[in-house]
PDB file of C-alpha atoms in Angstrom:
ATOM      1  CA  THR O  33      12.356  -1.411   1.122  1.00  0.00           C
ATOM      2  CA  ILE O  34      14.550  -3.148   3.689  1.00  0.00           C
ATOM      3  CA  LEU O  35      11.641  -3.466   6.103  1.00  0.00           C
ATOM      4  CA  ASN O  36       9.456  -4.937   3.345  1.00  0.00           C
ATOM      5  CA  ILE O  37      12.094  -7.535   2.485  1.00  0.00           C
ATOM      6  CA  GLU O  38      12.546  -8.438   6.164  1.00  0.00           C
ATOM      7  CA  SER O  39       8.772  -8.782   6.523  1.00  0.00           C
ATOM      8  CA  LEU O  40       8.541 -11.150   3.550  1.00  0.00           C
ATOM      9  CA  TYR O  41      11.489 -13.203   4.770  1.00  0.00           C
ATOM     10  CA  ASN O  42      10.367 -13.448   8.403  1.00  0.00           C
ATOM     11  CA  GLY O  43       6.714 -14.000   7.514  1.00  0.00           C
ATOM     12  CA  TYR O  44       7.003 -16.630   4.792  1.00  0.00           C
ATOM     13  CA  ILE O  45      10.477 -17.809   3.787  1.00  0.00           C
ATOM     14  CA  GLN O  46      12.219 -18.328   7.111  1.00  0.00           C
ATOM     15  CA  PRO O  47       9.406 -20.356   8.792  1.00  0.00           C
ATOM     16  CA  ARG O  48       9.404 -22.816   5.887  1.00  0.00           C
ATOM     17  CA  PHE O  49      13.137 -23.196   5.176  1.00  0.00           C
ATOM     18  CA  GLN O  50      14.961 -22.332   8.397  1.00  0.00           C
ATOM     19  CA  HIS O  51      15.634 -26.003   9.211  1.00  0.00           C
ATOM     20  CA  VAL O  52      16.422 -27.089   5.648  1.00  0.00           C
ATOM     21  CA  LYS O  53      19.932 -27.104   4.230  1.00  0.00           C
ATOM     22  CA  VAL O  54      20.165 -24.984   1.098  1.00  0.00           C
ATOM     23  CA  SER O  55      21.575 -27.943  -0.825  1.00  0.00           C
ATOM     24  CA  ALA O  56      18.507 -29.980   0.181  1.00  0.00           C
ATOM     25  CA  ILE O  57      15.964 -27.536  -1.273  1.00  0.00           C
ATOM     26  CA  LYS O  58      14.373 -29.114  -4.343  1.00  0.00           C
ATOM     27  CA  PRO O  59      12.051 -27.612  -6.972  1.00  0.00           C
ATOM     28  CA  SER O  60       9.189 -29.840  -5.769  1.00  0.00           C
ATOM     29  CA  MET O  61       9.633 -28.469  -2.234  1.00  0.00           C
ATOM     30  CA  VAL O  62       9.456 -24.878  -3.476  1.00  0.00           C
ATOM     31  CA  THR O  63       6.450 -25.664  -5.677  1.00  0.00           C
ATOM     32  CA  GLU O  64       4.651 -27.103  -2.653  1.00  0.00           C
ATOM     33  CA  PHE O  65       5.615 -23.968  -0.672  1.00  0.00           C
ATOM     34  CA  TYR O  66       4.117 -21.630  -3.296  1.00  0.00           C
ATOM     35  CA  LEU O  67       0.917 -23.668  -3.604  1.00  0.00           C
ATOM     36  CA  ASP O  68       0.579 -23.710   0.179  1.00  0.00           C
ATOM     37  CA  LEU O  69       0.829 -19.895   0.217  1.00  0.00           C
ATOM     38  CA  LEU O  70      -1.883 -19.794  -2.454  1.00  0.00           C
ATOM     39  CA  ASP O  71      -4.334 -22.386  -1.113  1.00  0.00           C
ATOM     40  CA  LYS O  72      -3.858 -22.390   2.656  1.00  0.00           C
ATOM     41  CA  ARG O  73      -2.588 -18.894   3.451  1.00  0.00           C
ATOM     42  CA  GLY O  74      -4.679 -17.108   0.843  1.00  0.00           C
ATOM     43  CA  LEU O  75      -1.918 -15.037  -0.763  1.00  0.00           C
ATOM     44  CA  ALA O  76      -2.633 -13.588  -4.187  1.00  0.00           C
ATOM     45  CA  PRO O  77      -0.440 -14.893  -7.033  1.00  0.00           C
ATOM     46  CA  CYS O  78       1.200 -11.468  -7.405  1.00  0.00           C
ATOM     47  CA  SER O  79       2.183 -11.555  -3.717  1.00  0.00           C
ATOM     48  CA  ILE O  80       3.607 -15.049  -4.103  1.00  0.00           C
ATOM     49  CA  VAL O  81       5.631 -13.863  -7.100  1.00  0.00           C
ATOM     50  CA  THR O  82       7.103 -11.194  -4.805  1.00  0.00           C
ATOM     51  CA  VAL O  83       8.014 -13.870  -2.234  1.00  0.00           C
ATOM     52  CA  HIS O  84       9.493 -15.902  -5.092  1.00  0.00           C
ATOM     53  CA  ALA O  85      11.705 -12.994  -6.150  1.00  0.00           C
ATOM     54  CA  LYS O  86      13.209 -12.765  -2.638  1.00  0.00           C
ATOM     55  CA  LEU O  87      13.686 -16.525  -2.279  1.00  0.00           C
ATOM     56  CA  SER O  88      15.184 -16.735  -5.753  1.00  0.00           C
ATOM     57  CA  SER O  89      17.612 -13.931  -4.884  1.00  0.00           C
ATOM     58  CA  ILE O  90      18.785 -15.833  -1.800  1.00  0.00           C
ATOM     59  CA  LEU O  91      19.324 -19.006  -3.817  1.00  0.00           C
ATOM     60  CA  ASN O  92      21.170 -17.120  -6.562  1.00  0.00           C
ATOM     61  CA  PHE O  93      23.574 -15.944  -3.852  1.00  0.00           C
ATOM     62  CA  ALA O  94      24.095 -19.616  -2.954  1.00  0.00           C
ATOM     63  CA  ILE O  95      24.894 -20.381  -6.600  1.00  0.00           C
ATOM     64  CA  LYS O  96      27.517 -17.626  -6.686  1.00  0.00           C
ATOM     65  CA  ASN O  97      29.136 -19.157  -3.607  1.00  0.00           C
ATOM     66  CA  ASP O  98      29.220 -22.687  -5.114  1.00  0.00           C
ATOM     67  CA  ILE O  99      26.731 -24.084  -2.592  1.00  0.00           C
ATOM     68  CA  ILE O 100      24.236 -25.202  -5.264  1.00  0.00           C
ATOM     69  CA  ARG O 101      24.416 -25.440  -9.045  1.00  0.00           C
ATOM     70  CA  LYS O 102      20.837 -24.570 -10.033  1.00  0.00           C
ATOM     71  CA  ASN O 103      18.148 -22.358  -8.546  1.00  0.00           C
ATOM     72  CA  PRO O 104      15.266 -24.606  -7.372  1.00  0.00           C
ATOM     73  CA  ALA O 105      12.947 -21.602  -7.007  1.00  0.00           C
ATOM     74  CA  THR O 106      13.392 -20.669 -10.680  1.00  0.00           C
ATOM     75  CA  LEU O 107      12.667 -24.258 -11.692  1.00  0.00           C
ATOM     76  CA  ALA O 108       9.617 -24.388  -9.397  1.00  0.00           C
ATOM     77  CA  MET O 109       8.121 -21.225 -10.886  1.00  0.00           C
ATOM     78  CA  SER O 110       8.747 -22.592 -14.395  1.00  0.00           C
ATOM     79  CA  ILE O 111       6.729 -25.685 -13.462  1.00  0.00           C
ATOM     80  CA  LEU O 112       3.843 -23.594 -12.127  1.00  0.00           C
ATOM     81  CA  LYS O 113       3.814 -21.385 -15.225  1.00  0.00           C
ATOM     82  CA  GLU O 114       3.659 -24.481 -17.437  1.00  0.00           C
ATOM     83  CA  GLN O 115       0.564 -25.597 -15.540  1.00  0.00           C
ATOM     84  CA  ASP O 116      -1.192 -22.202 -15.543  1.00  0.00           C
ATOM     85  CA  ALA O 117       0.635 -19.430 -17.390  1.00  0.00           C
ATOM     86  CA  ASP O 118      -2.120 -16.854 -16.899  1.00  0.00           C
ATOM     87  CA  LEU O 119      -2.197 -17.278 -13.124  1.00  0.00           C
ATOM     88  CA  TRP O 120       1.541 -16.829 -12.591  1.00  0.00           C
ATOM     89  CA  SER O 121       2.510 -14.488 -15.399  1.00  0.00           C
ATOM     90  CA  TYR O 122       3.358 -10.860 -14.695  1.00  0.00           C
ATOM     91  CA  LYS O 123       0.495  -8.574 -15.661  1.00  0.00           C
ATOM     92  CA  PRO O 124       1.660  -5.013 -16.352  1.00  0.00           C
ATOM     93  CA  ARG O 125      -0.499  -2.285 -14.905  1.00  0.00           C
ATOM     94  CA  SER O 126      -2.103   0.200 -17.209  1.00  0.00           C
ATOM     95  CA  ALA O 127      -2.804   3.824 -16.347  1.00  0.00           C
ATOM     96  CA  LEU O 128      -6.376   5.006 -15.963  1.00  0.00           C
ATOM     97  CA  THR O 129      -7.789   6.827 -18.953  1.00  0.00           C
ATOM     98  CA  ILE O 130      -9.106  10.367 -18.519  1.00  0.00           C
ATOM     99  CA  GLU O 131     -12.647   9.000 -18.883  1.00  0.00           C
ATOM    100  CA  GLN O 132     -12.036   6.433 -16.130  1.00  0.00           C
ATOM    101  CA  GLN O 133     -10.619   9.081 -13.811  1.00  0.00           C
ATOM    102  CA  GLN O 134     -13.629  11.299 -14.448  1.00  0.00           C
ATOM    103  CA  ALA O 135     -16.016   8.397 -13.768  1.00  0.00           C
ATOM    104  CA  ILE O 136     -14.289   7.584 -10.463  1.00  0.00           C
ATOM    105  CA  SER O 137     -14.338  11.238  -9.480  1.00  0.00           C
ATOM    106  CA  ARG O 138     -18.075  11.497 -10.220  1.00  0.00           C
ATOM    107  CA  PHE O 139     -18.782   8.313  -8.243  1.00  0.00           C
ATOM    108  CA  PHE O 140     -17.099   9.635  -5.123  1.00  0.00           C
ATOM    109  CA  ARG O 141     -18.341  13.204  -5.554  1.00  0.00           C
ATOM    110  CA  VAL O 142     -21.992  12.086  -5.353  1.00  0.00           C
ATOM    111  CA  ARG O 143     -21.325  10.160  -2.139  1.00  0.00           C
ATOM    112  CA  MET O 144     -19.156  12.906  -0.677  1.00  0.00           C
ATOM    113  CA  GLU O 145     -22.083  15.291  -1.185  1.00  0.00           C
ATOM    114  CA  THR O 146     -24.241  12.821   0.760  1.00  0.00           C
ATOM    115  CA  CYS O 147     -21.717  13.034   3.608  1.00  0.00           C
ATOM    116  CA  MET O 148     -21.915  16.829   3.481  1.00  0.00           C
ATOM    117  CA  ASN O 149     -25.703  17.102   3.341  1.00  0.00           C
ATOM    118  CA  GLU O 150     -26.922  14.140   5.408  1.00  0.00           C
ATOM    119  CA  LYS O 151     -26.078  12.489   8.705  1.00  0.00           C
ATOM    120  CA  VAL O 152     -24.188   9.309   7.867  1.00  0.00           C
ATOM    121  CA  GLY O 153     -22.501   6.594   9.904  1.00  0.00           C
ATOM    122  CA  LYS O 154     -18.784   6.411  10.723  1.00  0.00           C
ATOM    123  CA  ASN O 155     -18.042   3.658   8.181  1.00  0.00           C
ATOM    124  CA  PHE O 156     -19.909   5.395   5.370  1.00  0.00           C
ATOM    125  CA  PHE O 157     -18.092   8.639   6.136  1.00  0.00           C
ATOM    126  CA  ARG O 158     -14.698   6.923   6.170  1.00  0.00           C
ATOM    127  CA  LYS O 159     -15.291   5.082   2.903  1.00  0.00           C
ATOM    128  CA  TYR O 160     -16.831   7.857   0.878  1.00  0.00           C
ATOM    129  CA  MET O 161     -15.563  11.092   2.360  1.00  0.00           C
ATOM    130  CA  MET O 162     -12.077  10.125   3.522  1.00  0.00           C
ATOM    131  CA  VAL O 163     -11.216   7.404   0.978  1.00  0.00           C
ATOM    132  CA  GLY O 164     -12.992   9.373  -1.746  1.00  0.00           C
ATOM    133  CA  SER O 165     -10.866  12.401  -0.904  1.00  0.00           C
ATOM    134  CA  MET O 166      -7.696  10.297  -0.975  1.00  0.00           C
ATOM    135  CA  VAL O 167      -8.527   8.772  -4.356  1.00  0.00           C
ATOM    136  CA  ASN O 168      -9.227  12.181  -5.854  1.00  0.00           C
ATOM    137  CA  VAL O 169      -6.041  13.733  -4.447  1.00  0.00           C
ATOM    138  CA  ILE O 170      -3.897  10.812  -5.661  1.00  0.00           C
ATOM    139  CA  ALA O 171      -5.447  11.003  -9.129  1.00  0.00           C
ATOM    140  CA  ARG O 172      -4.661  14.725  -9.344  1.00  0.00           C
ATOM    141  CA  THR O 173      -1.163  14.716  -7.812  1.00  0.00           C
ATOM    142  CA  GLY O 174       0.460  11.341  -8.511  1.00  0.00           C
ATOM    143  CA  LEU O 175       1.338  10.897  -4.827  1.00  0.00           C
ATOM    144  CA  ARG O 176       2.166   7.382  -3.645  1.00  0.00           C
ATOM    145  CA  ILE O 177      -0.285   6.087  -1.037  1.00  0.00           C
ATOM    146  CA  SER O 178       2.476   6.109   1.615  1.00  0.00           C
ATOM    147  CA  GLU O 179       3.247   9.753   0.773  1.00  0.00           C
ATOM    148  CA  LEU O 180      -0.423  10.702   0.912  1.00  0.00           C
ATOM    149  CA  LEU O 181      -1.040   9.014   4.268  1.00  0.00           C
ATOM    150  CA  GLY O 182       2.074  10.686   5.692  1.00  0.00           C
ATOM    151  CA  LEU O 183       1.071  14.134   4.443  1.00  0.00           C
ATOM    152  CA  THR O 184       0.806  16.754   7.206  1.00  0.00           C
ATOM    153  CA  TRP O 185      -0.909  20.127   7.151  1.00  0.00           C
ATOM    154  CA  ALA O 186       2.538  21.734   7.400  1.00  0.00           C
ATOM    155  CA  ASP O 187       3.331  20.172   4.004  1.00  0.00           C
ATOM    156  CA  CYS O 188       0.367  21.953   2.389  1.00  0.00           C
ATOM    157  CA  ASP O 189       1.149  25.577   1.513  1.00  0.00           C
ATOM    158  CA  PHE O 190      -2.196  27.136   0.652  1.00  0.00           C
ATOM    159  CA  SER O 191      -0.614  30.552   0.092  1.00  0.00           C
ATOM    160  CA  LYS O 192       1.478  29.199  -2.801  1.00  0.00           C
ATOM    161  CA  ASP O 193      -0.797  26.265  -3.719  1.00  0.00           C
ATOM    162  CA  VAL O 194       2.078  23.790  -3.316  1.00  0.00           C
ATOM    163  CA  ILE O 195       2.403  20.395  -1.593  1.00  0.00           C
ATOM    164  CA  ASP O 196       5.863  19.609  -0.217  1.00  0.00           C
ATOM    165  CA  VAL O 197       6.637  15.878  -0.459  1.00  0.00           C
ATOM    166  CA  ASN O 198       9.474  15.064   1.941  1.00  0.00           C
ATOM    167  CA  HIS O 199       8.528  11.813   3.726  1.00  0.00           C
ATOM    168  CA  ALA O 200       6.258   8.772   3.673  1.00  0.00           C
ATOM    169  CA  ILE O 201       4.565   6.666   6.339  1.00  0.00           C
ATOM    170  CA  HIS O 202       4.581   2.870   6.593  1.00  0.00           C
ATOM    171  CA  TYR O 203       2.978   0.312   8.907  1.00  0.00           C
ATOM    172  CA  LEU O 204       5.446  -2.555   9.219  1.00  0.00           C
ATOM    173  CA  SER O 205       7.083  -4.996  11.598  1.00  0.00           C
ATOM    174  CA  LYS O 206      10.454  -3.863  12.920  1.00  0.00           C
ATOM    175  CA  ASN O 207      12.536  -5.531  15.607  1.00  0.00           C
ATOM    176  CA  GLY O 208       9.612  -7.749  16.539  1.00  0.00           C
ATOM    177  CA  GLN O 209       7.193  -4.839  16.930  1.00  0.00           C
ATOM    178  CA  THR O 210       4.529  -3.657  14.501  1.00  0.00           C
ATOM    179  CA  GLY O 211       3.740   0.009  14.093  1.00  0.00           C
ATOM    180  CA  PHE O 212       3.983   3.168  12.032  1.00  0.00           C
ATOM    181  CA  SER O 213       7.300   4.651  10.970  1.00  0.00           C
ATOM    182  CA  ILE O 214       8.272   7.676   8.898  1.00  0.00           C
ATOM    183  CA  THR O 215      10.847   7.286   6.136  1.00  0.00           C
ATOM    184  CA  PRO O 216      12.376   9.708   3.621  1.00  0.00           C
ATOM    185  CA  PRO O 217      11.429   9.316  -0.059  1.00  0.00           C
ATOM    186  CA  LYS O 218      12.978   6.345  -1.872  1.00  0.00           C
ATOM    187  CA  SER O 219      15.296   8.589  -3.891  1.00  0.00           C
ATOM    188  CA  LYS O 220      16.570  12.185  -3.936  1.00  0.00           C
ATOM    189  CA  SER O 221      14.121  12.989  -6.710  1.00  0.00           C
ATOM    190  CA  GLY O 222      11.360  11.821  -4.369  1.00  0.00           C
ATOM    191  CA  ASN O 223      11.804  15.075  -2.446  1.00  0.00           C
ATOM    192  CA  ARG O 224       9.662  17.361  -4.567  1.00  0.00           C
ATOM    193  CA  GLU O 225       7.021  20.031  -4.681  1.00  0.00           C
ATOM    194  CA  ILE O 226       3.706  19.335  -6.386  1.00  0.00           C
ATOM    195  CA  GLY O 227       1.381  22.020  -7.620  1.00  0.00           C
ATOM    196  CA  MET O 228      -1.936  22.120  -5.770  1.00  0.00           C
ATOM    197  CA  SER O 229      -4.784  22.453  -8.244  1.00  0.00           C
ATOM    198  CA  GLN O 230      -7.983  24.192  -7.216  1.00  0.00           C
ATOM    199  CA  ASP O 231      -9.748  20.817  -7.006  1.00  0.00           C
ATOM    200  CA  VAL O 232      -7.071  19.443  -4.656  1.00  0.00           C
ATOM    201  CA  ARG O 233      -7.125  22.642  -2.591  1.00  0.00           C
ATOM    202  CA  LYS O 234     -10.902  22.406  -2.256  1.00  0.00           C
ATOM    203  CA  ILE O 235     -10.769  18.740  -1.217  1.00  0.00           C
ATOM    204  CA  LEU O 236      -8.046  19.290   1.399  1.00  0.00           C
ATOM    205  CA  LEU O 237      -9.838  22.249   2.971  1.00  0.00           C
ATOM    206  CA  MET O 238     -13.081  20.269   2.981  1.00  0.00           C
ATOM    207  CA  VAL O 239     -11.371  17.397   4.811  1.00  0.00           C
ATOM    208  CA  LYS O 240      -9.980  19.834   7.378  1.00  0.00           C
ATOM    209  CA  ALA O 241     -13.387  21.415   7.937  1.00  0.00           C
ATOM    210  CA  PHE O 242     -15.128  18.067   8.393  1.00  0.00           C
ATOM    211  CA  GLN O 243     -12.490  16.813  10.831  1.00  0.00           C
ATOM    212  CA  GLU O 244     -13.060  19.929  12.943  1.00  0.00           C
ATOM    213  CA  GLU O 245     -16.830  19.604  12.629  1.00  0.00           C
ATOM    214  CA  ARG O 246     -16.852  15.931  13.673  1.00  0.00           C
ATOM    215  CA  GLY O 247     -14.495  16.578  16.586  1.00  0.00           C
ATOM    216  CA  TYR O 248     -11.539  14.488  15.468  1.00  0.00           C
ATOM    217  CA  ALA O 249      -8.937  13.851  18.156  1.00  0.00           C
ATOM    218  CA  PRO O 250      -5.582  15.647  17.768  1.00  0.00           C
ATOM    219  CA  SER O 251      -3.158  13.801  15.537  1.00  0.00           C
ATOM    220  CA  VAL O 252      -0.746  11.374  17.174  1.00  0.00           C
ATOM    221  CA  GLU O 253       2.984  12.016  16.763  1.00  0.00           C
ATOM    222  CA  ILE O 254       5.135   9.537  14.829  1.00  0.00           C
ATOM    223  CA  ASP O 255       8.893   9.964  14.551  1.00  0.00           C
ATOM    224  CA  GLY O 256       8.527  13.704  15.140  1.00  0.00           C
ATOM    225  CA  TYR O 257       5.686  14.165  12.630  1.00  0.00           C
ATOM    226  CA  SER O 258       2.116  15.001  13.587  1.00  0.00           C
ATOM    227  CA  ASP O 259      -1.001  16.816  12.356  1.00  0.00           C
ATOM    228  CA  PHE O 260      -1.589  14.317   9.546  1.00  0.00           C
ATOM    229  CA  VAL O 261      -4.058  15.401   6.873  1.00  0.00           C
ATOM    230  CA  PHE O 262      -5.693  11.994   6.507  1.00  0.00           C
ATOM    231  CA  ARG O 263      -6.237  10.521   9.943  1.00  0.00           C
ATOM    232  CA  ARG O 264      -8.868   8.536  11.797  1.00  0.00           C
ATOM    233  CA  GLU O 265     -11.224   9.976  14.391  1.00  0.00           C
ATOM    234  CA  ASP O 266      -8.899   8.853  17.204  1.00  0.00           C
ATOM    235  CA  GLY O 267      -6.023  10.842  15.649  1.00  0.00           C
ATOM    236  CA  SER O 268      -4.093   7.849  14.295  1.00  0.00           C
ATOM    237  CA  PRO O 269      -3.002   7.647  10.627  1.00  0.00           C
ATOM    238  CA  PHE O 270      -4.730   5.348   8.186  1.00  0.00           C
ATOM    239  CA  LYS O 271      -3.151   2.005   7.299  1.00  0.00           C
ATOM    240  CA  THR O 272      -2.767   1.170   3.618  1.00  0.00           C
ATOM    241  CA  LEU O 273      -4.487  -2.189   4.209  1.00  0.00           C
ATOM    242  CA  LEU O 274      -7.596  -0.415   5.529  1.00  0.00           C
ATOM    243  CA  ILE O 275      -7.768   1.742   2.402  1.00  0.00           C
ATOM    244  CA  ASP O 276      -7.368  -1.368   0.233  1.00  0.00           C
ATOM    245  CA  HIS O 277     -10.150  -3.093   2.187  1.00  0.00           C
ATOM    246  CA  ASP O 278     -12.504  -0.137   1.791  1.00  0.00           C
ATOM    247  CA  LEU O 279     -11.864   0.046  -1.951  1.00  0.00           C
ATOM    248  CA  GLN O 280     -12.515  -3.691  -2.324  1.00  0.00           C
ATOM    249  CA  THR O 281     -15.751  -3.281  -0.341  1.00  0.00           C
ATOM    250  CA  ILE O 282     -16.833  -0.386  -2.558  1.00  0.00           C
ATOM    251  CA  LEU O 283     -16.124  -2.428  -5.693  1.00  0.00           C
ATOM    252  CA  SER O 284     -18.200  -5.335  -4.408  1.00  0.00           C
ATOM    253  CA  GLU O 285     -21.266  -3.228  -3.536  1.00  0.00           C
TER     254      GLU O 285
END
């Protein structure tokens, strides 16, 4: 969480406001900042709302310390919502229905069978065998994507059909350098064991077999962890952004 906040601040907020006195920040300036993120930098409205939450928090701290009287970021967002409420309003996520989960599973299963029975290219294999496996495991376990990508074979107990969730993996900027890092779960309750259904067991063993068959490189080591279940052919873990990109590509086909 700290690394995410630092990334938002260093990537968007600090470059725009580092030379501006807090007392000189006006709602119109913040409105222009948000629209610039939308139009010129291509951020999605939901991402800009996240940036807004961090900037607003900083300015609320200034209010508490009698530096400013009103929060210009709050006023700026109010102006934008008046202009286009649908664009800037929070849209709660809804869970997939059982029918939707089954449809997604069928979609990937057909293409995973193609990967098993035919010679396919690297990109097709990654999208439909690896990403398809990830989607199916997430749907059946409730794992966060960072927990799934950090999963190692040592975490999978096939004798007891249990998955031990004890860490997550992130790809973030830290101390001026970008790379993978392993973190503990966000809370104590995040350390947990998840039952491994027969479907999940079958998928995991299939992934292992195909990695061996295609001659995947040994897994890299990150913060003492290695032998990642879901890794690329060169042994490196997957980045969340790559999975997002593949899913968007699949949706557009």
